[in-house]
XYZ file of C-alpha atoms in Angstrom:
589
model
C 26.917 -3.128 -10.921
C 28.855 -0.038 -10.484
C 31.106 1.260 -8.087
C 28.595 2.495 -5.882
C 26.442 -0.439 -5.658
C 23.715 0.250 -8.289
C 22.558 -2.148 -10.105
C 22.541 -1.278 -13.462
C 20.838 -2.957 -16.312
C 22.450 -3.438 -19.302
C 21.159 -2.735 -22.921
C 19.044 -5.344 -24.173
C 17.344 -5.939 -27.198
C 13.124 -6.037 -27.570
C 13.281 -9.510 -29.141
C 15.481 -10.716 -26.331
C 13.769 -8.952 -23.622
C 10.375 -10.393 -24.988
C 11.480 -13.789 -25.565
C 13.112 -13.733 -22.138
C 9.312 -12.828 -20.792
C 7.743 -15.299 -22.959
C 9.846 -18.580 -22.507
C 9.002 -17.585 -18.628
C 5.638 -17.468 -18.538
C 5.896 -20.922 -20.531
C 7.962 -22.529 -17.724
C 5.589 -20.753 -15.024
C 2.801 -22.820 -16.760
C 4.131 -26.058 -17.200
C 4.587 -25.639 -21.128
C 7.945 -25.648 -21.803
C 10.062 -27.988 -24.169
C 13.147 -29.038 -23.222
C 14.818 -27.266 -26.392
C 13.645 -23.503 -24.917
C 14.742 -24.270 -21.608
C 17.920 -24.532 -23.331
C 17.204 -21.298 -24.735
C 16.164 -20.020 -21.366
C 18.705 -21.042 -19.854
C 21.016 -19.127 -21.736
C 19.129 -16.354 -21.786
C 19.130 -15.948 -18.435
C 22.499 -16.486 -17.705
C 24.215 -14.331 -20.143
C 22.599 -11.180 -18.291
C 22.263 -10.432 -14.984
C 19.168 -8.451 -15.837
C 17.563 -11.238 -17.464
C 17.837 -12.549 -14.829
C 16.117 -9.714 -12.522
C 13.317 -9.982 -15.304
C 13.051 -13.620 -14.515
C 12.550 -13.219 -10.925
C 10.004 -10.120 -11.655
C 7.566 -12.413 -14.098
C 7.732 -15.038 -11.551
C 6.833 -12.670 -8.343
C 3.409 -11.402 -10.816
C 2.998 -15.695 -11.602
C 3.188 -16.598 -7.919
C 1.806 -13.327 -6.107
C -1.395 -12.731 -8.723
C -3.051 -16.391 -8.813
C -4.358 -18.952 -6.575
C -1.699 -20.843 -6.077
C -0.265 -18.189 -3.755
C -1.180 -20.288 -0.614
C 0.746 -23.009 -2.445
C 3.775 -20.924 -2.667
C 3.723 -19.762 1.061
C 3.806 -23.575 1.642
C 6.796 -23.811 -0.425
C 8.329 -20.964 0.907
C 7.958 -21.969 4.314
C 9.315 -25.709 3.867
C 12.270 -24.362 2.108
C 12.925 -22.213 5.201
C 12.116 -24.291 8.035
C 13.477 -27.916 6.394
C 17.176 -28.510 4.688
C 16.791 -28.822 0.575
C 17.192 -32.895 0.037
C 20.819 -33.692 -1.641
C 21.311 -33.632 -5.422
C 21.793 -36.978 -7.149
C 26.219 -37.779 -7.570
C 27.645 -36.039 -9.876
C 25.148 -32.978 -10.107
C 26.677 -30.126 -11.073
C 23.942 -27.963 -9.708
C 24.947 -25.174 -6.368
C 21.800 -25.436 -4.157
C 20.678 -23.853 -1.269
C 20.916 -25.264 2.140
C 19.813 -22.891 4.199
C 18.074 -19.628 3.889
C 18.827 -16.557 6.069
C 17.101 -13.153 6.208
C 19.951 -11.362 7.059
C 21.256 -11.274 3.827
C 23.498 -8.563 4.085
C 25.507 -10.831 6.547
C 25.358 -14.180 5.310
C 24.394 -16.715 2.450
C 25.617 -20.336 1.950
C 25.296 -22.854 -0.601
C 26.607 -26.195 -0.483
C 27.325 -28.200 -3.686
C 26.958 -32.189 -4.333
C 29.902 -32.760 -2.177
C 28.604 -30.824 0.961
C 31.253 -28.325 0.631
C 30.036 -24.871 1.427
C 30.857 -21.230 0.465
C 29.892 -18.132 2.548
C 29.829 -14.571 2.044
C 30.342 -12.966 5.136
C 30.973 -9.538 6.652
C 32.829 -9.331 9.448
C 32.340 -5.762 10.164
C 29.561 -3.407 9.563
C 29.036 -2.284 6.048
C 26.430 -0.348 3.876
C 22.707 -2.729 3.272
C 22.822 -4.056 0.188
C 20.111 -3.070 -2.461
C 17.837 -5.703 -3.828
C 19.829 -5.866 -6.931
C 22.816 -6.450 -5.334
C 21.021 -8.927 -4.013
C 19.655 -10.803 -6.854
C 22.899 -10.031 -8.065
C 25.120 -12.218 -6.158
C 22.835 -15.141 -6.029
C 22.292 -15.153 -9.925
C 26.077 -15.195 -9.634
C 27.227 -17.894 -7.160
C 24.048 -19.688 -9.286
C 25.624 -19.502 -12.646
C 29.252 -18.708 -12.337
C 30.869 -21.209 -14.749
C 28.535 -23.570 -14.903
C 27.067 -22.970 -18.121
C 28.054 -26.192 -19.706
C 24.915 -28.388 -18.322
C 24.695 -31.390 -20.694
C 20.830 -32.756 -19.967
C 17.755 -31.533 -20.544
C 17.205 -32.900 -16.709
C 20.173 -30.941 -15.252
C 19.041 -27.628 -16.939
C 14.926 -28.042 -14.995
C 17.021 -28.965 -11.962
C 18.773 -25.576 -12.226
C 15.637 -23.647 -13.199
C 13.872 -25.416 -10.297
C 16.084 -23.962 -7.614
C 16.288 -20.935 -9.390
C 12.062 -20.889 -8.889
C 12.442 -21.358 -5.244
C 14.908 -18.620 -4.546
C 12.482 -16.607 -6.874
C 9.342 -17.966 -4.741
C 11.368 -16.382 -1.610
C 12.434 -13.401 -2.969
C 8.852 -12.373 -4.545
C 7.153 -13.046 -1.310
C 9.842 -11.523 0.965
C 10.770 -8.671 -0.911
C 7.881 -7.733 -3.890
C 8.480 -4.920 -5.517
C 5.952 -2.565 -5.676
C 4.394 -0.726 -9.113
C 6.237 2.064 -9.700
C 3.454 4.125 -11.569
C 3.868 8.238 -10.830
C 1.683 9.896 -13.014
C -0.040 11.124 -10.178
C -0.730 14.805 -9.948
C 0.706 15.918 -6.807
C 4.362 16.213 -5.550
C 4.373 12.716 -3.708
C 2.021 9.996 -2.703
C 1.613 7.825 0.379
C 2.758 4.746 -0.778
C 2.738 2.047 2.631
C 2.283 2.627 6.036
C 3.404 0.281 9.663
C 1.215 1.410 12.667
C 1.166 4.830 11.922
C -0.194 7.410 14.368
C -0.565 10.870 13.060
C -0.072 14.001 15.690
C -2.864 16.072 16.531
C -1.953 18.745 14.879
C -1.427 17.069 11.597
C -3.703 16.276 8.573
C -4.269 12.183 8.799
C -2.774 10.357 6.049
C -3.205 7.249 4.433
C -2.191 4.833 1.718
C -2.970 6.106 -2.286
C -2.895 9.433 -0.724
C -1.651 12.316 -2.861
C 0.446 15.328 -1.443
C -0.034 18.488 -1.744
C 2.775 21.188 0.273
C 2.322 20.421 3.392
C 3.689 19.354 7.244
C 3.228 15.531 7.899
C 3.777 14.991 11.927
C 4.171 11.407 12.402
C 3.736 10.525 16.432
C 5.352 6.703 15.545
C 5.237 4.196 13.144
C 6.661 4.405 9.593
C 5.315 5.546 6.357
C 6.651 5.581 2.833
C 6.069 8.630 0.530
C 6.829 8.387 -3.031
C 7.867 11.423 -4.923
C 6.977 12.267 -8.286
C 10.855 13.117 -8.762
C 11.383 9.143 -8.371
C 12.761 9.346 -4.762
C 11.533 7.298 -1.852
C 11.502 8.551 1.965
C 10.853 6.515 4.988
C 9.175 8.742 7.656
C 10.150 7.321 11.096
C 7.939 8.788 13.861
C 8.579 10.694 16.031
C 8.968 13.001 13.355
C 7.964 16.319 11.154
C 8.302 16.664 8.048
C 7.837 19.606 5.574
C 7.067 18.247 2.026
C 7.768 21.352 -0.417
C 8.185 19.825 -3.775
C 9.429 17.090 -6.172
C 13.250 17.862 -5.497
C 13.495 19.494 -2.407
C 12.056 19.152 1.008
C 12.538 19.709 5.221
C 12.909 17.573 8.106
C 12.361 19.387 11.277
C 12.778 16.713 13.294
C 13.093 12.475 13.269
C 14.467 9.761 11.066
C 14.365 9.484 7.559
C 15.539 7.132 5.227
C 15.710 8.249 1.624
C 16.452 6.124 -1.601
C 17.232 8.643 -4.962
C 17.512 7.237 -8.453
C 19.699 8.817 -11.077
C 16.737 10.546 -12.449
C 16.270 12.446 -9.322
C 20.125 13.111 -8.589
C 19.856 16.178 -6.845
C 17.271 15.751 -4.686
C 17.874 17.842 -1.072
C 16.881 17.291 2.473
C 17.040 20.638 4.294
C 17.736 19.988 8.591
C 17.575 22.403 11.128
C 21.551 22.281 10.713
C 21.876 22.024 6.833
C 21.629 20.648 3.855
C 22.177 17.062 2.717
C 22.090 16.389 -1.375
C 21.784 13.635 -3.224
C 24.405 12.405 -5.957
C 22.777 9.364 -6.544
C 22.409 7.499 -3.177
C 20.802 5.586 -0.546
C 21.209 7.499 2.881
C 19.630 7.865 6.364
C 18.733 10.728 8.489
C 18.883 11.793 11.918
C 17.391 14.959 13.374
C 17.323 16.900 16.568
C 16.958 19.866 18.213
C 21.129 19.918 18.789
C 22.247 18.039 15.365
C 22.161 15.886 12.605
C 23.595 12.330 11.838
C 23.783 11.399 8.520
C 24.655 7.846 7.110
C 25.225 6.516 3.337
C 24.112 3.543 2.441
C 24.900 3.637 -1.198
C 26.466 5.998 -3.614
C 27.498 9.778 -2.395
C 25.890 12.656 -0.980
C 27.502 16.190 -0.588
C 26.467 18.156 3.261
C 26.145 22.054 2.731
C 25.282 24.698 5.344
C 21.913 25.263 5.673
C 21.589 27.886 2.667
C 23.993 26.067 0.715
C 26.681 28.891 0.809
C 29.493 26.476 2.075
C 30.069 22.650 1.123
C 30.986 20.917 4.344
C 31.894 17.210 3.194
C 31.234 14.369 0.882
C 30.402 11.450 2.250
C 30.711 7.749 0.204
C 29.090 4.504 0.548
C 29.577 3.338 3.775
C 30.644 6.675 5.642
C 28.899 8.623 8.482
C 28.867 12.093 10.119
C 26.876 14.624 12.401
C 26.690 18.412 11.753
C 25.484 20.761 14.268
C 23.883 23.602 14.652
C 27.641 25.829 13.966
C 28.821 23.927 10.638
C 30.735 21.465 12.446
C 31.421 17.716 11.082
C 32.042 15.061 13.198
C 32.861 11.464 11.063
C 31.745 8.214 12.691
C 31.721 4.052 11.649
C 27.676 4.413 10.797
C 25.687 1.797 13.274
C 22.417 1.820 10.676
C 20.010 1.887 13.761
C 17.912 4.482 11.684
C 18.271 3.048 8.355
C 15.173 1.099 6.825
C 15.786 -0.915 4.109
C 13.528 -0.112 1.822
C 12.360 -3.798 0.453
C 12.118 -5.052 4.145
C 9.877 -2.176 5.001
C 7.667 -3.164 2.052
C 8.013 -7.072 2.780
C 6.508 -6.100 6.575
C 3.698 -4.200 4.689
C 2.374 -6.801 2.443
C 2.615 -9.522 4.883
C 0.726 -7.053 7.568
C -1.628 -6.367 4.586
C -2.292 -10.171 3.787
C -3.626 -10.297 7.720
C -5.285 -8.001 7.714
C -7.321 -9.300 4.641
C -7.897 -12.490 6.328
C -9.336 -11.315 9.161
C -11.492 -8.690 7.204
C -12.669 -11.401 4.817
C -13.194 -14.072 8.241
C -15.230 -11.351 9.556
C -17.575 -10.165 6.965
C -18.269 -13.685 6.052
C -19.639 -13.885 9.549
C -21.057 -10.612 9.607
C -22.833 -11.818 5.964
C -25.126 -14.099 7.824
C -26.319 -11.446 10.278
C -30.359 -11.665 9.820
C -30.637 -8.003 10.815
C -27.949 -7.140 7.478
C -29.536 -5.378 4.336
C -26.880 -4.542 2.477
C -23.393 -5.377 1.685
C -21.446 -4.074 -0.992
C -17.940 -4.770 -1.775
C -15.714 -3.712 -4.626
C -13.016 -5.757 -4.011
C -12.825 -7.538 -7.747
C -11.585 -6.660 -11.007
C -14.999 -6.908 -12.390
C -15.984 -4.119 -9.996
C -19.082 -3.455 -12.149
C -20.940 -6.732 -12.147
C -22.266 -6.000 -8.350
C -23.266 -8.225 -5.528
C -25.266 -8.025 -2.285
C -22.958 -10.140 0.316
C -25.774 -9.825 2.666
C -27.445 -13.246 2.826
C -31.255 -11.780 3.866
C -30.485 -9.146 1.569
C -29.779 -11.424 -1.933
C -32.678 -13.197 -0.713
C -35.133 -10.405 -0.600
C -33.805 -9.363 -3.870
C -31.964 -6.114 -2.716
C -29.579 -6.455 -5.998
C -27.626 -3.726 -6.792
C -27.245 -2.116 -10.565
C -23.795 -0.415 -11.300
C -24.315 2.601 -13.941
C -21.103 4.467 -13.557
C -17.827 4.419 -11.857
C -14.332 3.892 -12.798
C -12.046 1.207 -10.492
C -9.396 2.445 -8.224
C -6.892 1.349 -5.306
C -8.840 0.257 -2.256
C -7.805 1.116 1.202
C -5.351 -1.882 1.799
C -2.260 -3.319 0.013
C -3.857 -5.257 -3.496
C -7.819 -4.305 -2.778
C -10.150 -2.311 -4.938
C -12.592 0.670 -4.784
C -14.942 2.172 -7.013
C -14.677 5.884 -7.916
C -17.763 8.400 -8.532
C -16.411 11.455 -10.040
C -19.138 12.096 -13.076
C -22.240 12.939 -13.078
C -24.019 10.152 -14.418
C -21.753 8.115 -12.047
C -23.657 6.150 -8.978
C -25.269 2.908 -8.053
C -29.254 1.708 -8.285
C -30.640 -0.520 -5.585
C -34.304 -0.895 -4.062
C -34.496 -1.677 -0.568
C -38.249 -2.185 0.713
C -39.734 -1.698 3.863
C -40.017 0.596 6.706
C -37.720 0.788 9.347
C -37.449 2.352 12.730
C -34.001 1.719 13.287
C -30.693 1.425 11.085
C -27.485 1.876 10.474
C -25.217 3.265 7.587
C -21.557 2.299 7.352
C -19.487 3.483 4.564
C -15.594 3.373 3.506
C -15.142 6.644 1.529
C -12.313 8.325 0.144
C -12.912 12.248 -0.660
C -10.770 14.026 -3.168
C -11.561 17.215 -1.756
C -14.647 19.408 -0.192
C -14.784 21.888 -3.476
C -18.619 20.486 -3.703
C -21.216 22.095 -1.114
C -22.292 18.419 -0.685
C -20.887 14.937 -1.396
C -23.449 12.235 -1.744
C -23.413 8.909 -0.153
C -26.675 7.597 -0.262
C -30.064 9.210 -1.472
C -33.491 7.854 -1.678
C -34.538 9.155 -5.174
C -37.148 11.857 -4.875
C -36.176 12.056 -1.524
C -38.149 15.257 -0.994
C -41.370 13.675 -2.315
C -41.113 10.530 0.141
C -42.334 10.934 3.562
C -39.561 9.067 5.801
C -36.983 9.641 2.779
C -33.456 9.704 3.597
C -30.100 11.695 1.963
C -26.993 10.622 3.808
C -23.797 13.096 2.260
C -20.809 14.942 3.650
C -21.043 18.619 3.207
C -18.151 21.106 1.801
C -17.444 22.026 5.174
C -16.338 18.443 6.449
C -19.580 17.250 8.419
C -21.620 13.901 8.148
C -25.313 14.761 7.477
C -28.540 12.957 7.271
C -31.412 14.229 6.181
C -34.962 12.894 6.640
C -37.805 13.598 4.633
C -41.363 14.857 5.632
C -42.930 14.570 2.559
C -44.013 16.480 0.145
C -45.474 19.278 2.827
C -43.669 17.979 5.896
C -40.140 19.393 5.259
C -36.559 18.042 6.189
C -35.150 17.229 9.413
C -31.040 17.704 9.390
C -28.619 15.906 11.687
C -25.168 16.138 11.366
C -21.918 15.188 13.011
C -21.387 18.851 14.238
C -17.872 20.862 14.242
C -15.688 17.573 13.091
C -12.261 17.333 11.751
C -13.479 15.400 8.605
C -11.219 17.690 6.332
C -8.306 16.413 7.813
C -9.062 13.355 6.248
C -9.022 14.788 2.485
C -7.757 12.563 0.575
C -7.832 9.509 3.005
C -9.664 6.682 3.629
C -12.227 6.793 6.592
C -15.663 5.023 7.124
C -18.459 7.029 8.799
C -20.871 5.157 10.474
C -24.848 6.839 11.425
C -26.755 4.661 13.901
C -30.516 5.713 13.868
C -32.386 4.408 17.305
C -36.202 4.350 17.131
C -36.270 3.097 20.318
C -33.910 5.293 22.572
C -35.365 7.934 20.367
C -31.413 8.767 18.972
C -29.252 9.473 15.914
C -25.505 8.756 16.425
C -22.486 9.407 14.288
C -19.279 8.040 13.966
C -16.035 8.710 12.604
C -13.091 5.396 12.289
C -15.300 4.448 15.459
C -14.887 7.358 17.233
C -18.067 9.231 18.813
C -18.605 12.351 17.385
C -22.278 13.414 18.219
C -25.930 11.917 19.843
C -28.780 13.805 19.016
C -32.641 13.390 19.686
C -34.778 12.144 16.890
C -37.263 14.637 16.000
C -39.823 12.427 14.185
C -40.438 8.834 15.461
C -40.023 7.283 11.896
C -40.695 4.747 9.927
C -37.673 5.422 7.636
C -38.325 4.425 3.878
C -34.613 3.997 1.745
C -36.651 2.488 -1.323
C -35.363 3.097 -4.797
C -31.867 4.571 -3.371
C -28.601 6.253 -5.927
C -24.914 5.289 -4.262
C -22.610 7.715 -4.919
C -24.799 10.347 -6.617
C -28.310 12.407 -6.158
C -27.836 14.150 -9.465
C -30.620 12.479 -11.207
C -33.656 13.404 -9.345
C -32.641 16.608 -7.397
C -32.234 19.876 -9.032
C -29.030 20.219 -7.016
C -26.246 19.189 -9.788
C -23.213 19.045 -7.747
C -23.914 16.368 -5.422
C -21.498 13.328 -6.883
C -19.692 11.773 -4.093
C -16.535 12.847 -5.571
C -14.263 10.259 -4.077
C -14.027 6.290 -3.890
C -15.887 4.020 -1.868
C -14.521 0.568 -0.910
C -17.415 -0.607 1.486
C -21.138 0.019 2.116
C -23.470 -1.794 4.552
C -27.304 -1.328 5.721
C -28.100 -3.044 8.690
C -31.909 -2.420 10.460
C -31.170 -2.205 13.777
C -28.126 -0.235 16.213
C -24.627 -1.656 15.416
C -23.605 -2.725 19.461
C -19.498 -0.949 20.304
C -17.949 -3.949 19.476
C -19.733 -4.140 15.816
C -18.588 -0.803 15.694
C -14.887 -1.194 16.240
C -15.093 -4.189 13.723
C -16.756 -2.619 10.379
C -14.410 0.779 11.534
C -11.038 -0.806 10.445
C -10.276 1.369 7.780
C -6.755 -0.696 6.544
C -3.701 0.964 5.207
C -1.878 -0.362 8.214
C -2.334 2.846 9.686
């Protein structure tokens, strides 16, 4: 660790580094002797980084198989019950109590019930996660390398597991992939409500230049540069590039690796740079607060004519509107640490999956459900019909093309349709004078004239044959078919907003009423238009394409384009409630 809190990582060798990984994954499985857990052992305390890759391999263990509810039972006894007292003599530091608030506290008690705190009696800068890790690796390890039984050394390991168990569920640490083609993507999001006038935004996202105008919540953008910002609504921000970008207005909290040293924030009342920091921002109409969590960052005048101040680790000031500085001891009310931010999103993300998966199971034995597809598995490609009238009736989907992607929530799946031999087969029998279509859809953009949800193949040639797509122009459409003389009947969701939603993750909903004579569309549950049925029906889906109408129409450009993470068929009017429920779209937004 240097002087300005980073945790650095020193050099390592491959063998090392892979023998590190693979002694791990042998004590994560119950297969280790006891001579490589002397190894490990060593291993892991000769380098603090070891010891970071330690606690990453057991996060993927724990987090990525089924014994994650085991581990939240763990985690929680460790943090609601006292750790029982080592046997006399052990020369083991435990743990004896567990706070969140790391930054102010952590105690550990030895066999003789003595205890040692780290405390800080007045406000300083958060402290990263590897400065966390850091100084319980330390206190862990510090002169204590001389353990002389095999039993000692899994003792030690053990508690090293739990603190791991803790830390990986607390803080994980997300992938940190940004090959992306864009300047930035929308990595998390807590309850956030997008303004009006402002394009809606949602996890996976990509950004292109552009104003985001958050009305509250928080949302984490990840830049291609390697820096992280933390959006705090009420705010507006002006995303320009990879380096360099604006904050009208509101709180931002910005994390900058030393690849991205350099990286700007332009305010209404100048310009704050990076030299390799953690800082918060603080923007009005009158000035700007700025506070440094880690490392330095130099304040120029707006245009960057006249260097104002550095500030260190730590230090705080506010700059108005004529170049003034004021200093002040920094309070970190706007600061969000970055791993607690992401620790709030996954366990958000967890509930929200439970209550999803409570609900479609439910929703599953619905007699009046067709269809239910779900791509939530690895094996996205070896479909099934959730719908328990539907598998019975033999309504089996066959996947033909498609490529796996990141669904709309934290650790969920989606299925892309971007070529044009991509799509899904089904045959749904029967006529019907009432339905409804739900889908979960994620566009890339509206360069196509259409974008094809569901088609009935031949459509044109079946009397009561249906083509549900989104047009270039951002409007839901369903067309009916009047056979082979009787034309097409078109209703669509009218003027909509739908391109605001490029890039983002919303599910449409059509409700078809044979009985009130009425065709209904929806948008995240939101009404958007009622229209009269022109034709009394019966509908006919029958051999029906997901995704793609390119095999049977002469139209070529009708891919979806996008992702889908949910489709459903039901043969009757969804009621409001039903509506709100299949609407959640995730992403914590």
């Amino acid at each position: 660790m240097n002087d300005e809190g980073e945790f650095l990582t020193p050099g390592k060798t491959e063998a090392a580094e892979g023998r590190t990984l693979e002694l791990s994954e042998k004590y994560l499985t119950h297969t280790l002797t006891s001579s490589e857990a002397d190894e490990l052992l060593t291993l892991i305390t000769s380098n603090p980084a070891r010891s970071y890759d330690f606690v990453a391999n057991a996060r993927l263990h724990f987090l990525f198989t089924e014994k994650f509810k085991k581990i939240q039972a763990v985690q929680a006894t460790i943090m609601a019950s006292q750790t029982p007292e080592p046997e006399p003599n052990a020369d083991i530091i435990i743990p004896s109590s567990y706070e969140r608030d790391w930054d102010r506290q952590i105690v550990f008690t030895t066999d003789n019930t003595s205890a040692r705190s780290l405390h800080a009696s007045t406000p300083e800068a958060p402290l990263s996660l590897g400065q966390k890790i850091t100084q319980v690796t330390r206190i862990l390890w510090t002169g204590r390398r001389a353990v002389k039984t095999t039993r000692r050394i899994v003792l030690g390991l053990t508690v090293i597991v739990a603190l791991c168990i803790v830390i990986a569920v607390l803080f994980p640490k997300p992938s940190d992939d940004r090959t992306f083609n864009g300047i930035a993507r929308v990595a998390e999001l807590l309850d956030a409500k997008w303004s009006d006038n402002s394009s809606i935004y949602r996890r996976g996202q990509i950004l292109a230049p552009g104003e985001l105008e958050l009305e509250s919540g928080l949302v984490k953008l990840e830049f291609k540069s390697g820096a992280d910002i933390i959006l705090e609504g009420p705010c507006r921000f002006l995303a320009t590039g990879t380096m360099s970008n604006s904050c009208l207005y509101g709180r931002l909290s910005v994390e900058v690796p030393k690849q991205a040293k350099g990286f700007e924030i332009i305010t209404p009342h100048g310009t704050i740079v990076d030299r390799g920091t953690a800082f918060a921002i603080n923007a009005d109409e009158k000035e700007t607060a700025v506070e440094v969590a880690k490392g330095q960052i130099e304040i120029f005048s707006q245009d960057r004519s006249v260097l104002l101040s550095n500030l260190i680790r730590g230090q705080a000031a506010i700059l108005d509107a004529g170049n003034k500085l004021k200093n002040y001891v920094p309070q970190w009310s706007f600061y969000q640490e970055p791993q607690e931010f992401v620790a709030e999103v996954a366990a958000r993300a967890s509930k929200q999956i439970r209550e999803k998966t409570a609900q479609d199971v439910q929703m599953d034995s619905d007699p009046s459900l067709l269809l239910r597809l779900d791509f939530n598995q690895k094996n996205y490609h070896k479909l099934h019909n959730y719908s328990q009238r539907g598998a019975a009736a033999g309504i089996t989907p066959k996947f033909f093309g498609g490529a796996c992607e990141e669904g709309p929530t934290y650790s969920t799946h989606a299925v892309a349709f971007r070529e044009k031999n991509d799509g899904i087969a089904l045959g749904i029998p029967g006529e019907y004078s009432s339905f409804t279509l739900v889908a979960k859809v994620r566009l890339d953009d509206f360069k196509n004239a259409t974008h094809v949800l569901l088609a009935t193949d031949n459509y044109l040639d079946v009397k009561g044959g249906l083509l549900w797509q989104i047009t270039g122009s951002g409007v839901s459409q369903l067309q009916v078919s009047g056979g082979t003389d009787g034309g097409v009947t078109i209703y669509d969701s009218g003027p909509t907003n739908i391109k605001r939603y490029r890039g983002a993750w919303m599910t449409l909903i059509i409700i078809v009423d044979g009985e009130k004579g009425t065709i209904t569309h929806f948008l995240d549950g939101q009404y958007l238009r009622r229209s009269n049925l022109k034709e009394a029906g019966p509908y006919r889906f029958g051999q029906v394409t997901l995704g793609n109408a390119t095999r049977d129409l002469e139209v070529r450009d009708r891919v979806l384009t996008g992702v889908m993470s949910d489709l459903r068929i039901f043969d009757r009017p969804l009621t409001a409630k039903e509506i709100a429920t299949v609407s959640q779209t995730g992403g914590n937004e």
